[in-house]
Amino acid sequence: MDDAKTITITINGKQVQTTEGRYLLEVCRENGVDIPTLCHHEAVSPAGACRLCAVEVGDGKGRSRIVASCIYPCWDGMVVETESPRAVGVRRLVLETLLARAPKVPVIRDLARRYGIRRPRFPLENHQCILCGLCVRVCSEVVGVHALSMQGRGAEKECGTPYLSGESTCIGCGACVYVCPTECIHMEDRDGVRTIWHEDAGVKTSVRQFKLKYCKVCGAPLGPEYQLEYIRKKVGLPEDFHDLCPGCRATGRRVAATT
Amino acid sequence: MEAMNPTTPSGCLCEDVDPILDRYGRDQGLLVSILQDIQEKYRYLPKEALERVSAALDVPMAQVYAVATFFKAFSLKPRGRHVVQVCMGTACHVRGAPLIRDKLERDLGVKNGETAADLSVTLESVNCVGACALGPVVVLDDEVQGHVTLTKVDALVKKVRS
């Protein structure tokens, strides 16, 4: 970018050079300032869903406000306080509500303990999913399959495949399982079948089974058939490409070259 | 999971949705308008219709579904030929809307938020229709009925039954 302006911002009293418009969270982390997050992942666009990355941003003249740093673009001369009483207070409140919603999730318990929250003053629920939408973003932005979405709204908001059914465009890649911060999406490979499901408050939804494919020569697991087919079509690979694992394919090439 | 979406009483075929799609030039940006027209035609959004919309507009099914579930005006379950909405806003509430709702539930034989098995009527509560001076208010098929009393409910039920 040619028109990107270099600016100076102050983070916790330290002057830092950066580019105008970059998101504050990134800049803070690059400069060794730790801000807790749950819904953030560098591979996908930020959403500002969990609100844990709240920091105080001022103009240096006494005016300041709380912003979600993951979706807040930097501007010249801004003064950022990540550990001010006000910022920490907001983060504590956010954690208190998250802990009330999902009291059994380890990552939330750890964060709550770090912020000195023992017991939320709100009634305890039994969720695992915190509706951060990270799985939805990974599925559409990284994988490009668009199998997941947030559905409904308000208190009835849910996360899953359309109609929460196993019938969807899902290819069984497990990217959502990998990124889910609260580990409420589960994956199990057993007897040649991969099962993926979303589990919240004891209810399993979007349950789907995938047949796994194995190397024809050595029998090494390759992945779910749907996923391999998706990759094959996207990259334009030959139809028998996924019959062999990478090792056996290389061996086959060597054998073919020597004979 | 599948039972959630019974086959459509009107026998929705994918092709039935096409004239609606064409009317909006198959523009992705007009998804909500398209869904509104489909809802008007079938009184709800059949799964087959949503799948057709998704394919025709090249919008992922998950996104169409997200929009369809976000707005309360859309229903994914079949709705009755008549729709009775009881206002539960503050003004109507203090003027006895819960009594009206209870009587409607009894007389129509339908629980609040549900549709009769024969698809004759849907009863639902809404949170304000903006006619507080007329409270308690019942909206029968988009027609606002003001100052509803328990005796007036009898007339409304008769209208639904006829």
PDB file of N, CA and C in Angstrom, chain B residues 98-149:
ATOM      1  N   PRO B  98     -52.995 -10.623  29.002  1.00  0.00           N
ATOM      2  CA  PRO B  98     -52.841 -12.048  29.351  1.00  0.00           C
ATOM      3  C   PRO B  98     -54.178 -12.795  29.390  1.00  0.00           C
ATOM      4  N   LEU B  99     -55.238 -12.115  29.860  1.00  0.00           N
ATOM      5  CA  LEU B  99     -56.568 -12.756  29.902  1.00  0.00           C
ATOM      6  C   LEU B  99     -57.064 -13.051  28.488  1.00  0.00           C
ATOM      7  N   ILE B 100     -56.844 -12.054  27.611  1.00  0.00           N
ATOM      8  CA  ILE B 100     -57.259 -12.217  26.215  1.00  0.00           C
ATOM      9  C   ILE B 100     -56.514 -13.391  25.589  1.00  0.00           C
ATOM     10  N   ARG B 101     -55.204 -13.435  25.862  1.00  0.00           N
ATOM     11  CA  ARG B 101     -54.393 -14.517  25.301  1.00  0.00           C
ATOM     12  C   ARG B 101     -54.883 -15.877  25.802  1.00  0.00           C
ATOM     13  N   ASP B 102     -55.132 -15.951  27.118  1.00  0.00           N
ATOM     14  CA  ASP B 102     -55.585 -17.224  27.686  1.00  0.00           C
ATOM     15  C   ASP B 102     -56.897 -17.679  27.058  1.00  0.00           C
ATOM     16  N   LYS B 103     -57.812 -16.709  26.866  1.00  0.00           N
ATOM     17  CA  LYS B 103     -59.101 -17.071  26.277  1.00  0.00           C
ATOM     18  C   LYS B 103     -58.936 -17.528  24.830  1.00  0.00           C
ATOM     19  N   LEU B 104     -58.071 -16.827  24.101  1.00  0.00           N
ATOM     20  CA  LEU B 104     -57.819 -17.234  22.714  1.00  0.00           C
ATOM     21  C   LEU B 104     -57.222 -18.636  22.666  1.00  0.00           C
ATOM     22  N   GLU B 105     -56.291 -18.910  23.584  1.00  0.00           N
ATOM     23  CA  GLU B 105     -55.694 -20.250  23.639  1.00  0.00           C
ATOM     24  C   GLU B 105     -56.771 -21.307  23.862  1.00  0.00           C
ATOM     25  N   ARG B 106     -57.672 -21.014  24.799  1.00  0.00           N
ATOM     26  CA  ARG B 106     -58.745 -21.969  25.132  1.00  0.00           C
ATOM     27  C   ARG B 106     -59.693 -22.149  23.961  1.00  0.00           C
ATOM     28  N   ASP B 107     -60.177 -21.016  23.426  1.00  0.00           N
ATOM     29  CA  ASP B 107     -61.235 -21.080  22.415  1.00  0.00           C
ATOM     30  C   ASP B 107     -60.727 -21.572  21.063  1.00  0.00           C
ATOM     31  N   LEU B 108     -59.485 -21.231  20.737  1.00  0.00           N
ATOM     32  CA  LEU B 108     -58.958 -21.690  19.448  1.00  0.00           C
ATOM     33  C   LEU B 108     -58.349 -23.079  19.566  1.00  0.00           C
ATOM     34  N   GLY B 109     -58.103 -23.493  20.809  1.00  0.00           N
ATOM     35  CA  GLY B 109     -57.485 -24.804  21.011  1.00  0.00           C
ATOM     36  C   GLY B 109     -56.045 -24.842  20.544  1.00  0.00           C
ATOM     37  N   VAL B 110     -55.380 -23.691  20.564  1.00  0.00           N
ATOM     38  CA  VAL B 110     -53.987 -23.608  20.121  1.00  0.00           C
ATOM     39  C   VAL B 110     -53.186 -22.914  21.208  1.00  0.00           C
ATOM     40  N   LYS B 111     -52.031 -23.438  21.520  1.00  0.00           N
ATOM     41  CA  LYS B 111     -51.168 -22.786  22.504  1.00  0.00           C
ATOM     42  C   LYS B 111     -50.471 -21.591  21.882  1.00  0.00           C
ATOM     43  N   ASN B 112     -50.142 -20.630  22.722  1.00  0.00           N
ATOM     44  CA  ASN B 112     -49.451 -19.438  22.238  1.00  0.00           C
ATOM     45  C   ASN B 112     -48.159 -19.818  21.509  1.00  0.00           C
ATOM     46  N   GLY B 113     -48.000 -19.253  20.313  1.00  0.00           N
ATOM     47  CA  GLY B 113     -46.801 -19.544  19.526  1.00  0.00           C
ATOM     48  C   GLY B 113     -46.937 -20.787  18.663  1.00  0.00           C
ATOM     49  N   GLU B 114     -48.111 -21.398  18.692  1.00  0.00           N
ATOM     50  CA  GLU B 114     -48.268 -22.635  17.930  1.00  0.00           C
ATOM     51  C   GLU B 114     -49.319 -22.513  16.833  1.00  0.00           C
ATOM     52  N   THR B 115     -49.332 -23.519  15.970  1.00  0.00           N
ATOM     53  CA  THR B 115     -50.266 -23.561  14.857  1.00  0.00           C
ATOM     54  C   THR B 115     -51.148 -24.795  15.006  1.00  0.00           C
ATOM     55  N   ALA B 116     -52.432 -24.629  14.707  1.00  0.00           N
ATOM     56  CA  ALA B 116     -53.355 -25.770  14.792  1.00  0.00           C
ATOM     57  C   ALA B 116     -52.909 -26.875  13.837  1.00  0.00           C
ATOM     58  N   ALA B 117     -53.181 -28.120  14.224  1.00  0.00           N
ATOM     59  CA  ALA B 117     -52.744 -29.257  13.419  1.00  0.00           C
ATOM     60  C   ALA B 117     -53.338 -29.213  12.012  1.00  0.00           C
ATOM     61  N   ASP B 118     -54.552 -28.666  11.880  1.00  0.00           N
ATOM     62  CA  ASP B 118     -55.177 -28.591  10.556  1.00  0.00           C
ATOM     63  C   ASP B 118     -54.775 -27.325   9.798  1.00  0.00           C
ATOM     64  N   LEU B 119     -53.784 -26.601  10.335  1.00  0.00           N
ATOM     65  CA  LEU B 119     -53.261 -25.369   9.726  1.00  0.00           C
ATOM     66  C   LEU B 119     -54.323 -24.288   9.555  1.00  0.00           C
ATOM     67  N   SER B 120     -55.376 -24.334  10.408  1.00  0.00           N
ATOM     68  CA  SER B 120     -56.413 -23.309  10.270  1.00  0.00           C
ATOM     69  C   SER B 120     -55.963 -21.991  10.879  1.00  0.00           C
ATOM     70  N   VAL B 121     -55.217 -22.054  11.968  1.00  0.00           N
ATOM     71  CA  VAL B 121     -54.897 -20.804  12.652  1.00  0.00           C
ATOM     72  C   VAL B 121     -53.574 -20.897  13.413  1.00  0.00           C
ATOM     73  N   THR B 122     -52.878 -19.762  13.452  1.00  0.00           N
ATOM     74  CA  THR B 122     -51.652 -19.636  14.251  1.00  0.00           C
ATOM     75  C   THR B 122     -51.892 -18.556  15.306  1.00  0.00           C
ATOM     76  N   LEU B 123     -51.544 -18.853  16.539  1.00  0.00           N
ATOM     77  CA  LEU B 123     -51.686 -17.866  17.616  1.00  0.00           C
ATOM     78  C   LEU B 123     -50.304 -17.480  18.089  1.00  0.00           C
ATOM     79  N   GLU B 124     -50.049 -16.172  18.127  1.00  0.00           N
ATOM     80  CA  GLU B 124     -48.740 -15.764  18.648  1.00  0.00           C
ATOM     81  C   GLU B 124     -48.851 -14.453  19.408  1.00  0.00           C
ATOM     82  N   SER B 125     -47.922 -14.246  20.327  1.00  0.00           N
ATOM     83  CA  SER B 125     -47.911 -12.980  21.043  1.00  0.00           C
ATOM     84  C   SER B 125     -46.820 -12.101  20.459  1.00  0.00           C
ATOM     85  N   VAL B 126     -47.103 -10.816  20.364  1.00  0.00           N
ATOM     86  CA  VAL B 126     -46.117  -9.858  19.866  1.00  0.00           C
ATOM     87  C   VAL B 126     -45.892  -8.809  20.948  1.00  0.00           C
ATOM     88  N   ASN B 127     -44.816  -8.052  20.822  1.00  0.00           N
ATOM     89  CA  ASN B 127     -44.476  -7.199  21.951  1.00  0.00           C
ATOM     90  C   ASN B 127     -44.876  -5.743  21.848  1.00  0.00           C
ATOM     91  N   CYS B 128     -45.389  -5.304  20.742  1.00  0.00           N
ATOM     92  CA  CYS B 128     -46.032  -3.992  20.631  1.00  0.00           C
ATOM     93  C   CYS B 128     -46.339  -3.776  19.175  1.00  0.00           C
ATOM     94  N   VAL B 129     -47.564  -3.415  18.877  1.00  0.00           N
ATOM     95  CA  VAL B 129     -47.904  -3.162  17.482  1.00  0.00           C
ATOM     96  C   VAL B 129     -48.009  -1.668  17.217  1.00  0.00           C
ATOM     97  N   GLY B 130     -47.711  -0.885  18.241  1.00  0.00           N
ATOM     98  CA  GLY B 130     -47.692   0.565  18.065  1.00  0.00           C
ATOM     99  C   GLY B 130     -49.059   1.210  18.095  1.00  0.00           C
ATOM    100  N   ALA B 131     -50.020   0.503  18.674  1.00  0.00           N
ATOM    101  CA  ALA B 131     -51.361   1.099  18.781  1.00  0.00           C
ATOM    102  C   ALA B 131     -51.793   1.081  20.243  1.00  0.00           C
ATOM    103  N   CYS B 132     -50.911   1.581  21.097  1.00  0.00           N
ATOM    104  CA  CYS B 132     -51.099   1.456  22.540  1.00  0.00           C
ATOM    105  C   CYS B 132     -52.395   2.101  23.022  1.00  0.00           C
ATOM    106  N   ALA B 133     -52.838   3.174  22.367  1.00  0.00           N
ATOM    107  CA  ALA B 133     -54.059   3.855  22.794  1.00  0.00           C
ATOM    108  C   ALA B 133     -55.278   2.953  22.609  1.00  0.00           C
ATOM    109  N   LEU B 134     -55.155   1.933  21.739  1.00  0.00           N
ATOM    110  CA  LEU B 134     -56.285   1.048  21.470  1.00  0.00           C
ATOM    111  C   LEU B 134     -56.255  -0.214  22.332  1.00  0.00           C
ATOM    112  N   GLY B 135     -55.297  -0.279  23.247  1.00  0.00           N
ATOM    113  CA  GLY B 135     -55.076  -1.509  24.003  1.00  0.00           C
ATOM    114  C   GLY B 135     -56.273  -1.971  24.797  1.00  0.00           C
ATOM    115  N   PRO B 136     -56.431  -3.244  25.044  1.00  0.00           N
ATOM    116  CA  PRO B 136     -55.576  -4.306  24.505  1.00  0.00           C
ATOM    117  C   PRO B 136     -55.862  -4.577  23.025  1.00  0.00           C
ATOM    118  N   VAL B 137     -54.797  -4.877  22.301  1.00  0.00           N
ATOM    119  CA  VAL B 137     -54.911  -5.003  20.857  1.00  0.00           C
ATOM    120  C   VAL B 137     -54.690  -6.462  20.423  1.00  0.00           C
ATOM    121  N   VAL B 138     -55.526  -6.884  19.478  1.00  0.00           N
ATOM    122  CA  VAL B 138     -55.315  -8.174  18.824  1.00  0.00           C
ATOM    123  C   VAL B 138     -55.247  -7.899  17.331  1.00  0.00           C
ATOM    124  N   VAL B 139     -54.275  -8.499  16.646  1.00  0.00           N
ATOM    125  CA  VAL B 139     -54.192  -8.316  15.198  1.00  0.00           C
ATOM    126  C   VAL B 139     -54.623  -9.617  14.539  1.00  0.00           C
ATOM    127  N   LEU B 140     -55.743  -9.542  13.804  1.00  0.00           N
ATOM    128  CA  LEU B 140     -56.227 -10.731  13.100  1.00  0.00           C
ATOM    129  C   LEU B 140     -55.957 -10.550  11.616  1.00  0.00           C
ATOM    130  N   ASP B 141     -55.095 -11.365  11.066  1.00  0.00           N
ATOM    131  CA  ASP B 141     -54.709 -11.288   9.651  1.00  0.00           C
ATOM    132  C   ASP B 141     -54.393  -9.857   9.224  1.00  0.00           C
ATOM    133  N   ASP B 142     -53.481  -9.243   9.922  1.00  0.00           N
ATOM    134  CA  ASP B 142     -52.990  -7.894   9.614  1.00  0.00           C
ATOM    135  C   ASP B 142     -54.016  -6.791   9.874  1.00  0.00           C
ATOM    136  N   GLU B 143     -55.171  -7.142  10.456  1.00  0.00           N
ATOM    137  CA  GLU B 143     -56.173  -6.116  10.746  1.00  0.00           C
ATOM    138  C   GLU B 143     -56.195  -5.870  12.259  1.00  0.00           C
ATOM    139  N   VAL B 144     -55.960  -4.630  12.641  1.00  0.00           N
ATOM    140  CA  VAL B 144     -55.846  -4.319  14.067  1.00  0.00           C
ATOM    141  C   VAL B 144     -57.227  -4.206  14.714  1.00  0.00           C
ATOM    142  N   GLN B 145     -57.422  -4.970  15.780  1.00  0.00           N
ATOM    143  CA  GLN B 145     -58.668  -4.896  16.536  1.00  0.00           C
ATOM    144  C   GLN B 145     -58.352  -4.207  17.868  1.00  0.00           C
ATOM    145  N   GLY B 146     -59.015  -3.075  18.117  1.00  0.00           N
ATOM    146  CA  GLY B 146     -58.711  -2.319  19.335  1.00  0.00           C
ATOM    147  C   GLY B 146     -59.693  -2.599  20.445  1.00  0.00           C
ATOM    148  N   HIS B 147     -59.311  -2.152  21.658  1.00  0.00           N
ATOM    149  CA  HIS B 147     -60.155  -2.286  22.860  1.00  0.00           C
ATOM    150  C   HIS B 147     -60.801  -3.666  22.946  1.00  0.00           C
ATOM    151  N   VAL B 148     -59.990  -4.684  22.799  1.00  0.00           N
ATOM    152  CA  VAL B 148     -60.534  -6.046  22.782  1.00  0.00           C
ATOM    153  C   VAL B 148     -60.993  -6.453  24.179  1.00  0.00           C
ATOM    154  N   THR B 149     -62.195  -6.994  24.230  1.00  0.00           N
ATOM    155  CA  THR B 149     -62.722  -7.526  25.483  1.00  0.00           C
ATOM    156  C   THR B 149     -62.911  -9.029  25.307  1.00  0.00           C
TER     157      THR B 149
END
